[in-house]
CSV table of C-alpha atoms and ligand atoms in Angstrom, one decimal:
chain,number,residue,atom,x,y,z
Q,455,MET,CA,46.5,53.3,17.1
Q,456,HIS,CA,46.8,55.1,14.0
Q,457,GLN,CA,49.9,56.2,14.4
Q,458,LEU,CA,51.1,52.7,14.7
Q,459,TYR,CA,49.7,52.3,11.6
Q,460,THR,CA,51.0,55.0,10.0
Q,461,PHE,CA,54.6,53.8,11.2
Q,462,LEU,CA,53.9,50.1,9.7
Q,463,VAL,CA,53.4,51.5,6.5
Q,464,ALA,CA,56.4,53.0,6.7
Q,465,ILE,CA,58.3,49.7,7.7
Q,466,HIS,CA,56.2,48.2,5.0
Q,467,ILE,CA,58.6,51.0,2.4
Q,468,PHE,CA,61.7,50.4,3.6
Q,469,ALA,CA,60.7,47.1,3.6
Q,470,ALA,CA,59.9,46.8,0.2
Q,471,ILE,CA,63.1,49.2,-1.1
Q,472,ILE,CA,65.7,46.7,0.7
Q,473,GLY,CA,63.7,43.8,-0.7
Q,474,VAL,CA,62.7,44.0,-3.6
Q,475,GLY,CA,65.5,46.7,-5.1
Q,476,PRO,CA,68.5,44.2,-4.8
Q,477,ALA,CA,65.8,41.0,-6.0
Q,478,LEU,CA,65.0,43.0,-9.5
Q,479,VAL,CA,69.3,44.0,-10.0
Q,480,PHE,CA,70.5,40.9,-9.0
Q,481,ASN,CA,70.4,39.6,-13.0
Q,482,ARG,CA,71.6,42.7,-14.3
Q,483,ILE,CA,75.2,42.6,-12.5
Q,484,LEU,CA,75.2,38.9,-12.9
Q,485,LYS,CA,74.8,39.8,-16.8
Q,486,THR,CA,77.1,42.4,-16.7
Q,487,ALA,CA,80.1,39.7,-15.5
Q,488,GLY,CA,82.3,39.3,-18.9
Q,489,ASN,CA,85.0,37.4,-17.5
Q,490,MET,CA,85.3,34.9,-14.4
Q,491,HIS,CA,86.8,37.8,-12.4
Q,492,GLU,CA,84.6,40.3,-13.0
Q,493,LEU,CA,81.8,37.1,-12.2
Q,494,LYS,CA,83.3,36.1,-8.9
Q,495,SER,CA,82.7,39.9,-7.9
Q,496,ALA,CA,79.7,39.6,-9.1
Q,497,HIS,CA,78.4,36.9,-6.7
Q,498,LYS,CA,79.8,38.4,-3.9
Q,499,ILE,CA,78.1,41.9,-4.7
Q,500,ILE,CA,74.6,39.6,-4.1
Q,501,GLY,CA,75.4,37.3,-1.5
Q,502,LYS,CA,75.9,40.3,-0.2
Q,503,LEU,CA,73.1,41.8,-0.5
Q,504,ASN,CA,71.2,38.9,-0.7
Q,505,PRO,CA,70.6,38.4,3.2
Q,506,LEU,CA,69.1,42.1,2.9
Q,507,SER,CA,66.5,41.3,0.6
Q,508,SER,CA,65.5,38.2,2.4
Q,509,ILE,CA,64.7,40.7,5.7
Q,510,GLY,CA,63.3,43.6,2.9
Q,511,PHE,CA,60.4,40.5,2.4
Q,512,GLY,CA,59.9,38.9,6.0
Q,513,LEU,CA,59.7,42.3,6.7
Q,514,LEU,CA,57.0,43.1,4.3
Q,515,VAL,CA,54.9,40.2,4.9
Q,516,ILE,CA,55.1,40.7,8.9
Q,517,THR,CA,54.3,44.6,8.5
Q,518,GLY,CA,51.8,43.7,6.2
Q,519,LEU,CA,49.7,41.1,8.2
Q,520,LEU,CA,50.0,43.3,11.3
Q,521,MET,CA,48.2,45.9,9.3
Q,522,GLY,CA,45.6,43.0,8.5
Q,523,LEU,CA,45.3,42.7,12.3
Q,524,MET,CA,45.2,45.8,13.1
Q,525,ASN,CA,42.3,46.4,10.2
Q,526,PRO,CA,40.9,43.3,9.7
Q,527,SER,CA,38.9,44.6,6.8
Q,528,LEU,CA,41.6,44.5,5.0
Q,529,PHE,CA,41.3,40.7,4.5
Q,530,LYS,CA,37.6,41.4,2.8
Q,531,THR,CA,39.5,43.5,0.3
Q,532,VAL,CA,40.6,41.8,-2.7
Q,533,TRP,CA,43.7,43.5,-3.1
Q,534,TYR,CA,44.5,42.1,0.2
Q,535,VAL,CA,44.6,39.1,-0.1
Q,536,ALA,CA,45.6,38.6,-3.9
Q,537,ALA,CA,48.8,40.4,-3.0
Q,538,LEU,CA,49.3,38.2,-0.2
Q,539,GLY,CA,48.5,34.8,-1.9
Q,540,LEU,CA,50.9,35.8,-4.8
Q,541,PHE,CA,53.6,36.7,-2.5
Q,542,ILE,CA,53.3,33.2,-1.1
Q,543,ILE,CA,53.6,31.9,-4.8
Q,544,LEU,CA,56.2,33.9,-5.2
Q,545,GLY,CA,58.5,32.6,-2.3
Q,546,ILE,CA,57.6,28.6,-3.5
Q,547,TYR,CA,58.3,29.4,-7.1
Q,548,SER,CA,61.4,31.7,-6.6
Q,549,ALA,CA,62.9,28.3,-4.3
Q,550,PHE,CA,62.0,25.8,-6.7
Q,551,THR,CA,63.1,27.1,-10.0
Q,552,ILE,CA,65.4,30.9,-9.1
Q,553,GLU,CA,67.3,29.5,-6.1
Q,554,PRO,CA,68.3,25.8,-7.1
Q,555,LYS,CA,69.9,27.6,-10.7
Q,556,MET,CA,71.5,30.7,-8.8
Q,557,LYS,CA,73.1,27.6,-5.9
Q,558,SER,CA,74.0,25.7,-9.2
Q,559,MET,CA,75.6,29.0,-11.0
Q,560,LEU,CA,77.4,29.9,-7.7
Q,561,ASN,CA,79.0,26.5,-6.7
Q,562,ILE,CA,80.6,26.4,-10.8
Q,563,SER,CA,81.9,30.3,-10.7
Q,564,GLU,CA,83.9,29.2,-7.6
Q,565,ALA,CA,85.0,26.0,-9.0
Q,566,HIS,CA,85.9,27.4,-12.0
Q,567,VAL,CA,89.9,27.9,-13.1
Q,568,GLY,CA,90.6,29.7,-16.0
Q,569,GLU,CA,89.1,33.5,-16.9
Q,570,ASN,CA,86.5,33.1,-20.0
Q,571,ILE,CA,82.9,32.2,-18.4
Q,572,PRO,CA,82.3,28.3,-18.7
Q,573,GLN,CA,79.3,27.2,-20.9
Q,574,GLU,CA,77.4,25.5,-18.5
Q,575,TYR,CA,77.3,28.6,-16.0
Q,576,ILE,CA,76.0,30.4,-19.9
Q,577,GLN,CA,73.4,28.0,-20.3
Q,578,LEU,CA,72.0,28.7,-16.7
Q,579,LEU,CA,72.1,31.9,-16.5
Q,580,ASN,CA,69.6,31.8,-19.9
Q,581,LYS,CA,67.8,29.5,-18.9
Q,582,LYS,CA,67.2,31.0,-15.2
Q,583,ALA,CA,65.7,34.2,-17.6
Q,584,PRO,CA,62.4,33.4,-17.8
Q,585,HIS,CA,62.2,31.8,-14.5
Q,586,ASP,CA,63.3,36.2,-13.5
Q,587,TRP,CA,60.9,37.5,-15.9
Q,588,VAL,CA,57.7,35.3,-13.7
Q,589,GLN,CA,59.4,36.6,-10.6
Q,590,ASN,CA,59.3,40.3,-11.6
Q,591,ALA,CA,56.2,40.2,-13.4
Q,592,LEU,CA,54.8,38.6,-9.7
Q,593,LEU,CA,56.2,41.6,-7.8
Q,594,ILE,CA,55.4,44.6,-10.2
Q,595,THR,CA,51.8,43.2,-10.0
Q,596,ILE,CA,52.1,43.3,-5.7
Q,597,PHE,CA,53.0,46.4,-5.9
Q,598,ILE,CA,50.6,47.5,-8.3
Q,599,LEU,CA,48.1,46.1,-6.0
Q,600,MET,CA,49.4,48.1,-3.3
Q,601,VAL,CA,49.3,51.1,-5.6
Q,602,PHE,CA,46.1,50.9,-6.7
Q,603,LYS,CA,44.0,48.7,-4.1
Q,604,PRO,CA,41.6,48.1,-6.5
Q,605,TRP,CA,38.6,46.3,-5.2
W,1511,HEM,C1,56.3,42.8,-3.2
W,1511,HEM,C2,56.2,42.5,-2.1
W,1511,HEM,C3,55.0,43.9,-1.7
W,1511,HEM,C4,55.4,45.2,-1.7
W,1511,HEM,C5,56.5,45.7,-2.9
W,1511,HEM,C6,54.8,45.9,-1.6
W,1511,HEM,C7,55.0,47.7,-2.0
W,1511,HEM,C8,53.7,48.6,-0.9
W,1511,HEM,C9,53.7,49.9,-0.7
W,1511,HEM,C10,54.6,51.3,-2.1
W,1511,HEM,C11,52.5,50.6,0.1
W,1511,HEM,C12,52.2,51.8,0.2
W,1511,HEM,C13,51.0,51.5,-1.2
W,1511,HEM,C14,50.1,53.3,-0.6
W,1511,HEM,O1,50.0,52.8,0.3
W,1511,HEM,O2,50.1,53.9,-1.8
W,1511,HEM,C15,52.0,49.4,0.6
W,1511,HEM,C16,51.2,49.4,1.9
W,1511,HEM,C17,50.3,48.4,1.9
W,1511,HEM,N1,50.9,46.6,1.8
W,1511,HEM,FE1,52.2,46.4,0.9
W,1511,HEM,N2,53.8,45.9,-0.6
W,1511,HEM,C18,54.1,44.2,-0.9
W,1511,HEM,C19,53.9,43.2,0.0
W,1511,HEM,C20,52.5,42.7,0.7
W,1511,HEM,C21,52.2,41.9,1.4
W,1511,HEM,C22,52.6,40.1,1.4
W,1511,HEM,C23,50.9,42.4,2.4
W,1511,HEM,C24,49.8,41.3,2.8
W,1511,HEM,C25,50.3,40.8,3.9
W,1511,HEM,C26,50.7,44.0,2.4
W,1511,HEM,C27,49.9,44.6,2.6
W,1511,HEM,C28,50.1,46.0,2.6
W,1511,HEM,C29,49.0,46.8,3.4
W,1511,HEM,C30,47.9,46.7,4.8
W,1511,HEM,C31,49.6,48.3,2.9
W,1511,HEM,C32,48.8,49.5,3.9
W,1511,HEM,C33,47.4,50.1,2.8
W,1511,HEM,C34,47.2,51.5,3.3
W,1511,HEM,O3,46.7,51.2,4.8
W,1511,HEM,O4,47.7,52.5,2.7
W,1511,HEM,N3,52.3,44.2,1.7
W,1511,HEM,N4,53.0,47.8,0.3
């Protein structure tokens, strides 16, 4: 039982690396593009990394809940319940703010002909920035809750 729990912690940490790692750098990758050619490559890289990141987030919540089932006293701790709540908020927040913008940006980059990045795209990227901050703040808060496990 103890070994299974440790195994779940290991999978959980691995899932955090493949889930959170790419999510934290997507914006950086887009911002490094100086022209349409680079931007299209940036979207291609993100398109390849995104499914991996989603698997990581899925594994995070599955292993987190399994650990809760194995040790139900976790549901009485503030850090565990808060992390679960923040994780759900994070999923809903990203789905309604970041993902639609990313979709529109991808569509613009695919449809645009020419080497200059269109203004419409830059505006969307700038509009997305505050939402990225909120997303990253939520991720880092959950991470801190995981490591320090307060209350
Ligand atoms: C952004 C999301 C998350 C990240 C980055 C993350 C990261 C981590 C890390 C690094 C640890 C190891 C901490 C340590 O042992 O010192 C951990 C442990 C743990 N996490 Fe998460 N986690 C996340 C989401 C969740 C969620 C949503 C749940 C609950 C459903 C959860 C439940 C747990 C549990 C139960 C442990 C094991 C605590 C223990 O017994 O030592 N995690 N997490």
